[in-house]
DNA sequence: ATAATCCTTACCACCATTGTAAGGTCAAGG
DNA sequence: CCTTGACCTTACAATGGTGGTAAGGATTAT
């Protein structure tokens, strides 16, 4: 299986497959005479694993630990479990934060008339809410799906 | 107010303030004789607005639209509302996915012996789960709080 | 044989953010 | 008045993931 097929089979772009290899997240596969990477079903498996974990919000770095455990089957499954539990906690926490955001937003939206009067509390809420938060910003979040109408246009 | 004070007052780093200015998200402030940026309370307000929106997961691009609405109070609040609603939807969806993930992980963890036998189903579950998802990857998520033990070490 | 499609590497761009370096400015204290 | 330290200025690099592009070789299909 060459990289294109592996990509299709795993849902990971060829770009990212090579990238993951380059940072040592996956091991360098064998090559054909002519230098083509050759992947096994197992590799695809790993890629799908990665894709999955990525979707779950694991950073590439975090996946390193997970993958290490996966690869080295002799590692104690207790390790896996504890890592997983830690992730679960982080996951839940993130979901909670997300819902809090949603709730805040919804609350504001509920009090926004939705007509053409410019006194929508969403914006006031935004502007007024936060105490100067000197907390270090988390890695960005990007809940996409909003069409900005004039961003960067200045 | 110079940039440092504005930063402290708004919770936005001086770096980012300059960055936001450079991409036109905020307007270039007046300068002193010697070139120092001078900010007003209003500017701090806007910065806090940005900080807030950022925390809620709006991308800088998205904030462009929000900010435009904020600045131009005559714009229909319906615009704001629809943007917010769309964001809420995305937020909820993400939270849902996160919880599904957490649930899966927890389920797997529950069936992981936690001893030193290497047949922990977490990893198998991960690897097996996803159908090849050719969906374009969302901006990353960053469920932080896990210490990778050997990432990148290959 | 040739064309189309794939592969390879090597770059560059993006976003949001932080860091660093080299220099100018300001306020306080000696 | 001069030094010191904290601030400001710009400019440039790096980060993590990801996408794009280009130049050249390999494979496949016609």
CSV table of C-alpha atoms (C1' of nucleotides) in Angstrom, one decimal:
chain,number,residue,atom,x,y,z
A,1,UNK,CA,0.0,0.0,0.0
A,2,UNK,CA,1.5,3.3,-1.0
A,3,UNK,CA,0.9,6.6,0.8
A,4,UNK,CA,-2.1,7.6,-1.2
A,5,UNK,CA,-3.9,4.4,-0.5
A,6,UNK,CA,-3.0,4.6,3.1
A,7,UNK,CA,-4.3,8.1,3.2
A,8,UNK,CA,-7.6,7.1,1.7
A,9,UNK,CA,-7.9,4.1,4.0
A,10,UNK,CA,-7.1,6.1,7.1
A,11,UNK,CA,-8.5,9.5,6.4
A,12,UNK,CA,-5.2,11.1,7.1
A,13,UNK,CA,-3.8,13.3,4.4
A,14,UNK,CA,-0.6,12.2,2.8
A,15,UNK,CA,0.8,15.5,3.9
A,16,UNK,CA,0.1,14.7,7.5
A,17,UNK,CA,1.2,11.1,7.2
A,18,UNK,CA,4.6,12.4,6.1
A,19,UNK,CA,4.5,15.0,8.8
A,20,UNK,CA,3.7,12.5,11.5
A,21,UNK,CA,6.6,10.4,10.3
A,22,UNK,CA,8.9,13.4,10.3
A,23,UNK,CA,8.2,14.2,13.9
A,24,UNK,CA,8.6,10.6,14.8
A,25,UNK,CA,5.0,10.0,15.7
A,26,UNK,CA,4.8,7.1,13.4
A,27,UNK,CA,7.8,5.1,12.4
A,28,UNK,CA,9.3,5.5,9.0
A,29,UNK,CA,7.8,2.7,6.8
A,30,UNK,CA,9.7,0.5,4.4
A,31,UNK,CA,10.3,1.8,0.9
A,32,UNK,CA,10.1,0.3,-2.5
A,33,UNK,CA,13.0,0.2,-4.8
A,34,UNK,CA,12.0,3.6,-6.1
A,35,UNK,CA,11.5,5.2,-2.8
A,36,UNK,CA,7.8,4.9,-2.3
A,37,UNK,CA,6.6,4.5,1.2
A,38,UNK,CA,4.9,1.2,1.8
A,39,UNK,CA,2.3,0.8,4.4
A,40,UNK,CA,0.7,-2.2,6.0
A,41,UNK,CA,-2.8,-2.6,7.3
A,42,UNK,CA,-1.3,-2.2,10.7
A,43,UNK,CA,0.1,1.2,9.8
A,44,UNK,CA,-3.3,2.3,8.6
A,45,UNK,CA,-4.6,1.1,11.9
A,46,UNK,CA,-2.2,3.3,13.6
A,47,UNK,CA,-3.1,6.2,11.4
A,48,UNK,CA,-6.7,5.8,12.1
A,49,UNK,CA,-5.9,5.6,15.8
A,50,UNK,CA,-4.1,8.9,15.4
A,51,UNK,CA,-6.9,10.5,13.4
A,52,UNK,CA,-9.3,9.3,16.1
A,53,UNK,CA,-7.3,10.7,18.9
A,54,UNK,CA,-6.8,13.9,17.1
A,55,UNK,CA,-10.5,14.3,16.7
A,56,UNK,CA,-10.9,13.7,20.4
A,57,UNK,CA,-8.7,16.6,21.0
A,58,UNK,CA,-5.5,15.0,21.9
A,59,UNK,CA,-2.5,17.0,20.8
A,60,UNK,CA,0.1,15.3,18.7
A,61,UNK,CA,2.3,15.4,21.7
A,62,UNK,CA,-0.2,13.7,23.8
A,63,UNK,CA,-0.8,11.1,21.2
A,64,UNK,CA,2.9,10.3,21.5
A,65,UNK,CA,2.3,8.7,24.8
A,66,UNK,CA,-0.8,7.0,23.7
A,67,UNK,CA,0.8,5.6,20.6
A,68,UNK,CA,3.9,4.6,22.5
A,69,UNK,CA,1.7,2.5,24.7
A,70,UNK,CA,-0.2,1.1,21.8
A,71,UNK,CA,3.0,0.1,20.0
A,72,UNK,CA,4.7,-1.4,23.0
A,73,UNK,CA,2.1,-3.9,23.9
A,74,UNK,CA,4.3,-5.1,26.7
A,75,UNK,CA,3.7,-1.9,28.6
A,76,UNK,CA,1.4,-2.3,31.5
A,77,UNK,CA,-2.2,-1.6,30.6
A,78,UNK,CA,-2.3,0.3,33.9
A,79,UNK,CA,-0.3,3.0,32.2
A,80,UNK,CA,-2.9,3.1,29.4
A,81,UNK,CA,-5.6,3.3,31.9
A,82,UNK,CA,-4.2,6.1,33.9
A,83,UNK,CA,-3.4,8.1,30.8
A,84,UNK,CA,-6.9,7.4,29.6
A,85,UNK,CA,-8.4,8.5,32.8
A,86,UNK,CA,-6.5,11.7,32.8
A,87,UNK,CA,-7.7,12.3,29.3
A,88,UNK,CA,-11.3,11.6,30.3
A,89,UNK,CA,-11.0,14.2,33.0
A,90,UNK,CA,-9.6,16.7,30.6
A,91,UNK,CA,-12.3,15.8,28.1
A,92,UNK,CA,-15.0,16.2,30.5
A,93,UNK,CA,-13.6,19.5,31.7
A,94,UNK,CA,-13.4,20.7,28.2
A,95,UNK,CA,-16.9,19.7,27.4
A,96,UNK,CA,-18.1,21.5,30.6
A,97,UNK,CA,-16.3,24.6,29.6
A,98,UNK,CA,-17.8,24.4,26.2
A,99,UNK,CA,-21.3,24.1,27.5
A,100,UNK,CA,-20.7,27.0,29.9
A,101,UNK,CA,-19.7,29.0,26.9
A,102,UNK,CA,-22.7,27.9,25.0
A,103,UNK,CA,-24.9,28.7,27.9
A,104,UNK,CA,-23.5,32.2,28.3
A,105,UNK,CA,-23.9,32.8,24.7
A,106,UNK,CA,-27.4,31.4,24.6
A,107,UNK,CA,-28.4,33.5,27.6
A,108,UNK,CA,-27.2,36.6,25.8
A,109,UNK,CA,-28.8,35.6,22.6
A,110,UNK,CA,-32.1,34.9,24.3
A,111,UNK,CA,-32.2,38.5,25.4
A,112,UNK,CA,-31.3,39.8,22.0
A,113,UNK,CA,-34.4,40.9,20.3
A,114,UNK,CA,-33.3,39.8,17.0
A,115,UNK,CA,-34.8,42.8,15.3
A,116,UNK,CA,-33.0,45.8,14.0
A,117,UNK,CA,-32.7,47.5,17.3
A,118,UNK,CA,-29.0,47.9,18.2
A,119,UNK,CA,-29.3,47.1,21.8
A,120,UNK,CA,-28.4,43.4,21.7
A,121,UNK,CA,-27.0,42.4,25.0
A,122,UNK,CA,-24.6,39.9,23.4
A,123,UNK,CA,-22.2,42.7,22.6
A,124,UNK,CA,-22.7,44.5,25.8
A,125,UNK,CA,-22.2,41.2,27.7
A,126,UNK,CA,-19.1,40.5,25.9
A,127,UNK,CA,-17.6,43.9,26.5
A,128,UNK,CA,-18.6,44.2,30.1
A,129,UNK,CA,-18.1,40.7,31.3
A,130,UNK,CA,-14.5,39.8,31.9
A,131,UNK,CA,-12.4,41.0,34.6
A,132,UNK,CA,-8.9,41.6,33.2
A,133,UNK,CA,-8.0,38.0,32.8
A,134,UNK,CA,-4.3,37.6,33.0
A,135,UNK,CA,-4.6,33.9,32.6
A,136,UNK,CA,-2.5,32.3,30.0
A,137,UNK,CA,-4.5,31.7,26.9
A,138,UNK,CA,-5.3,28.1,26.1
A,139,UNK,CA,-4.5,26.7,22.7
A,140,UNK,CA,-7.1,28.1,20.5
A,141,UNK,CA,-10.4,26.5,20.1
A,142,UNK,CA,-11.9,27.2,16.7
A,143,UNK,CA,-15.4,26.1,16.8
A,144,UNK,CA,-15.8,26.9,13.2
A,145,UNK,CA,-18.9,27.6,11.2
A,146,UNK,CA,-19.2,31.4,11.3
A,147,UNK,CA,-18.9,33.5,8.3
A,148,UNK,CA,-17.1,36.6,9.2
A,149,UNK,CA,-18.2,39.5,7.1
A,150,UNK,CA,-15.4,42.0,7.4
A,151,UNK,CA,-12.6,40.5,9.3
A,152,UNK,CA,-9.1,41.7,8.5
A,153,UNK,CA,-10.6,44.4,6.3
A,154,UNK,CA,-9.0,47.5,7.7
B,1,UNK,CA,-2.5,55.0,28.8
B,2,UNK,CA,0.4,53.2,27.1
B,3,UNK,CA,0.4,49.7,25.8
B,4,UNK,CA,1.6,48.1,28.9
B,5,UNK,CA,-1.1,49.7,31.0
B,6,UNK,CA,-3.7,48.9,28.4
B,7,UNK,CA,-2.5,45.3,28.5
B,8,UNK,CA,-2.8,45.0,32.2
B,9,UNK,CA,-6.2,46.7,32.1
B,10,UNK,CA,-7.5,44.4,29.4
B,11,UNK,CA,-5.7,41.1,30.0
B,12,UNK,CA,-4.4,41.1,26.4
B,13,UNK,CA,-0.7,40.9,26.0
B,14,UNK,CA,1.1,43.8,24.5
B,15,UNK,CA,2.3,41.4,21.8
B,16,UNK,CA,-1.3,40.5,20.9
B,17,UNK,CA,-2.4,44.1,21.1
B,18,UNK,CA,0.1,45.0,18.5
B,19,UNK,CA,-0.8,42.0,16.5
B,20,UNK,CA,-4.5,42.8,16.5
B,21,UNK,CA,-3.6,46.2,15.3
B,22,UNK,CA,-1.4,44.9,12.6
B,23,UNK,CA,-4.1,42.7,11.2
B,24,UNK,CA,-6.6,45.6,11.4
B,25,UNK,CA,-8.7,44.0,14.1
B,26,UNK,CA,-8.3,47.1,16.2
B,27,UNK,CA,-7.6,50.5,14.8
B,28,UNK,CA,-4.1,52.0,15.2
B,29,UNK,CA,-4.1,54.3,18.2
B,30,UNK,CA,-2.6,57.7,18.5
B,31,UNK,CA,1.0,58.0,19.3
B,32,UNK,CA,2.9,60.2,21.6
B,33,UNK,CA,5.7,62.4,20.3
B,34,UNK,CA,8.1,59.6,20.9
B,35,UNK,CA,6.0,57.0,19.2
B,36,UNK,CA,4.4,55.3,22.1
B,37,UNK,CA,0.9,54.0,21.5
B,38,UNK,CA,-1.8,55.8,23.5
B,39,UNK,CA,-5.0,54.0,24.5
B,40,UNK,CA,-8.2,55.1,25.8
B,41,UNK,CA,-10.6,53.4,28.2
B,42,UNK,CA,-12.7,52.7,25.1
B,43,UNK,CA,-9.8,50.9,23.5
B,44,UNK,CA,-9.4,48.8,26.6
B,45,UNK,CA,-13.1,48.0,26.4
B,46,UNK,CA,-12.7,46.8,22.9
B,47,UNK,CA,-9.7,44.7,24.0
B,48,UNK,CA,-11.6,43.1,26.7
B,49,UNK,CA,-14.3,42.4,24.3
B,50,UNK,CA,-11.8,40.7,22.1
B,51,UNK,CA,-10.3,38.8,25.0
B,52,UNK,CA,-13.8,37.6,26.0
B,53,UNK,CA,-14.8,36.5,22.6
B,54,UNK,CA,-11.5,34.8,22.2
B,55,UNK,CA,-12.1,32.8,25.3
B,56,UNK,CA,-15.5,31.8,24.0
B,57,UNK,CA,-13.8,30.3,21.1
B,58,UNK,CA,-14.4,32.8,18.4
B,59,UNK,CA,-11.6,33.0,16.0
B,60,UNK,CA,-9.9,36.3,15.3
B,61,UNK,CA,-11.6,36.2,12.0
B,62,UNK,CA,-15.0,35.7,13.5
B,63,UNK,CA,-14.3,38.5,16.0
B,64,UNK,CA,-13.9,40.7,13.1
B,65,UNK,CA,-17.6,40.5,12.4
B,66,UNK,CA,-18.5,40.7,16.0
B,67,UNK,CA,-16.3,43.7,16.5
B,68,UNK,CA,-17.7,45.4,13.4
B,69,UNK,CA,-21.2,44.9,14.9
B,70,UNK,CA,-20.0,46.2,18.2
B,71,UNK,CA,-18.4,49.3,16.8
B,72,UNK,CA,-21.3,50.0,14.5
B,73,UNK,CA,-24.1,50.1,16.9
B,74,UNK,CA,-26.6,50.8,14.2
B,75,UNK,CA,-26.2,47.4,12.8
B,76,UNK,CA,-29.0,45.0,13.4
B,77,UNK,CA,-28.7,43.0,16.5
B,78,UNK,CA,-30.2,40.2,14.5
B,79,UNK,CA,-26.8,39.9,12.9
B,80,UNK,CA,-25.2,39.5,16.2
B,81,UNK,CA,-27.8,37.1,17.3
B,82,UNK,CA,-27.5,34.9,14.2
B,83,UNK,CA,-23.7,34.8,14.5
B,84,UNK,CA,-24.0,33.9,18.2
B,85,UNK,CA,-26.6,31.2,17.5
B,86,UNK,CA,-24.4,29.6,14.9
B,87,UNK,CA,-21.6,29.6,17.3
B,88,UNK,CA,-23.8,28.1,20.0
B,89,UNK,CA,-24.7,25.3,17.7
B,90,UNK,CA,-21.1,24.6,16.9
B,91,UNK,CA,-20.2,24.8,20.6
B,92,UNK,CA,-22.9,22.3,21.5
B,93,UNK,CA,-21.9,19.9,18.8
B,94,UNK,CA,-18.4,20.0,19.9
B,95,UNK,CA,-19.3,19.4,23.5
B,96,UNK,CA,-21.4,16.5,22.5
B,97,UNK,CA,-18.6,14.9,20.5
B,98,UNK,CA,-16.3,15.5,23.4
B,99,UNK,CA,-18.7,13.7,25.8
B,100,UNK,CA,-19.1,10.9,23.4
B,101,UNK,CA,-15.4,10.6,23.3
B,102,UNK,CA,-15.2,10.7,27.1
B,103,UNK,CA,-17.8,8.0,27.3
B,104,UNK,CA,-16.0,5.8,24.9
B,105,UNK,CA,-12.8,6.3,26.7
B,106,UNK,CA,-14.4,5.6,30.0
B,107,UNK,CA,-16.1,2.5,28.7
B,108,UNK,CA,-12.8,1.2,27.5
B,109,UNK,CA,-11.0,2.1,30.6
B,110,UNK,CA,-13.6,0.2,32.6
B,111,UNK,CA,-12.7,-2.9,30.7
B,112,UNK,CA,-9.0,-2.3,31.0
B,113,UNK,CA,-7.6,-4.6,33.7
B,114,UNK,CA,-5.2,-2.0,35.0
B,115,UNK,CA,-2.7,-4.7,35.7
B,116,UNK,CA,0.3,-5.5,33.6
B,117,UNK,CA,-1.5,-7.6,31.0
B,118,UNK,CA,-1.1,-5.9,27.7
B,119,UNK,CA,-4.6,-6.5,26.3
B,120,UNK,CA,-6.1,-3.2,27.2
B,121,UNK,CA,-9.1,-2.6,25.0
B,122,UNK,CA,-8.6,1.2,25.0
B,123,UNK,CA,-6.1,1.0,22.3
B,124,UNK,CA,-7.9,-1.5,20.3
B,125,UNK,CA,-11.0,0.6,20.6
B,126,UNK,CA,-9.3,3.6,19.4
B,127,UNK,CA,-7.7,1.9,16.5
B,128,UNK,CA,-10.8,0.2,15.4
B,129,UNK,CA,-13.3,3.0,15.9
B,130,UNK,CA,-13.3,5.5,13.2
B,131,UNK,CA,-14.4,5.0,9.7
B,132,UNK,CA,-11.9,6.8,7.4
B,133,UNK,CA,-13.0,10.3,8.1
B,134,UNK,CA,-12.2,12.5,5.1
B,135,UNK,CA,-13.7,15.5,6.7
B,136,UNK,CA,-11.5,18.5,6.8
B,137,UNK,CA,-9.9,18.8,10.2
B,138,UNK,CA,-11.2,21.5,12.5
B,139,UNK,CA,-8.7,23.9,14.0
B,140,UNK,CA,-7.2,22.1,16.8
B,141,UNK,CA,-8.6,21.7,20.2
B,142,UNK,CA,-6.1,21.4,22.9
B,143,UNK,CA,-7.5,19.4,25.7
B,144,UNK,CA,-4.5,20.1,27.8
B,145,UNK,CA,-3.3,18.6,31.0
B,146,UNK,CA,-1.6,15.4,29.9
B,147,UNK,CA,2.1,14.8,30.3
B,148,UNK,CA,3.3,12.9,27.4
B,149,UNK,CA,6.1,10.6,28.4
B,150,UNK,CA,7.9,9.9,25.2
B,151,UNK,CA,6.3,11.9,22.4
B,152,UNK,CA,8.6,12.8,19.6
B,153,UNK,CA,11.1,10.4,20.8
B,154,UNK,CA,11.6,8.3,17.8
C,1,DA,C1',5.2,5.6,-26.4
C,2,DT,C1',2.8,8.9,-24.3
C,3,DA,C1',-0.2,10.9,-21.1
C,4,DA,C1',-2.1,10.9,-16.7
C,5,DT,C1',-1.6,10.0,-12.2
C,6,DC,C1',1.0,9.0,-8.5
C,7,DC,C1',5.2,9.4,-5.7
C,8,DT,C1',9.4,11.9,-3.8
C,9,DT,C1',11.6,16.1,-1.6
C,10,DA,C1',11.9,20.8,-0.5
C,11,DC,C1',10.2,24.7,0.1
C,12,DC,C1',6.6,28.6,1.6
C,13,DA,C1',2.1,30.2,3.8
C,14,DC,C1',-1.2,30.3,7.3
C,15,DC,C1',-3.0,31.5,12.3
C,16,DA,C1',-2.4,33.0,16.9
C,17,DT,C1',1.0,33.5,19.9
C,18,DT,C1',5.4,33.8,22.3
C,19,DG,C1',10.2,34.9,22.3
C,20,DT,C1',14.3,37.5,21.3
C,21,DA,C1',17.3,41.2,20.0
C,22,DA,C1',18.7,46.0,19.2
C,23,DG,C1',17.6,50.3,20.1
C,24,DG,C1',14.8,54.6,21.9
C,25,DT,C1',12.3,56.8,26.1
C,26,DC,C1',10.9,57.8,30.6
C,27,DA,C1',10.9,58.4,35.7
C,28,DA,C1',13.5,57.8,39.9
C,29,DG,C1',17.5,58.2,42.7
C,30,DG,C1',22.4,59.2,43.3
D,1,DC,C1',23.4,65.6,35.4
D,2,DC,C1',23.8,60.9,34.8
D,3,DT,C1',22.8,56.3,35.5
D,4,DT,C1',19.7,52.6,36.2
D,5,DG,C1',15.8,50.0,35.3
D,6,DA,C1',11.5,49.6,33.4
D,7,DC,C1',9.2,50.6,29.7
D,8,DC,C1',8.5,51.4,24.7
D,9,DT,C1',9.6,50.7,19.5
D,10,DT,C1',10.4,47.7,15.4
D,11,DA,C1',11.9,43.4,13.3
D,12,DC,C1',12.6,38.8,12.9
D,13,DA,C1',12.2,33.7,14.4
D,14,DA,C1',9.8,29.8,16.2
D,15,DT,C1',6.0,27.2,17.5
D,16,DG,C1',2.2,23.4,15.9
D,17,DG,C1',-0.6,21.6,12.6
D,18,DT,C1',-2.0,21.9,8.2
D,19,DG,C1',-2.3,23.2,3.4
D,20,DG,C1',-0.1,24.5,-1.1
D,21,DT,C1',3.3,24.4,-4.8
D,22,DA,C1',6.9,23.1,-7.7
D,23,DA,C1',10.4,20.1,-9.8
D,24,DG,C1',11.5,15.7,-10.9
D,25,DG,C1',11.1,10.5,-10.9
D,26,DA,C1',7.8,6.1,-11.0
D,27,DT,C1',3.9,3.8,-12.2
D,28,DT,C1',-0.1,2.9,-14.7
D,29,DA,C1',-3.4,3.1,-18.6
D,30,DT,C1',-4.3,3.8,-23.1
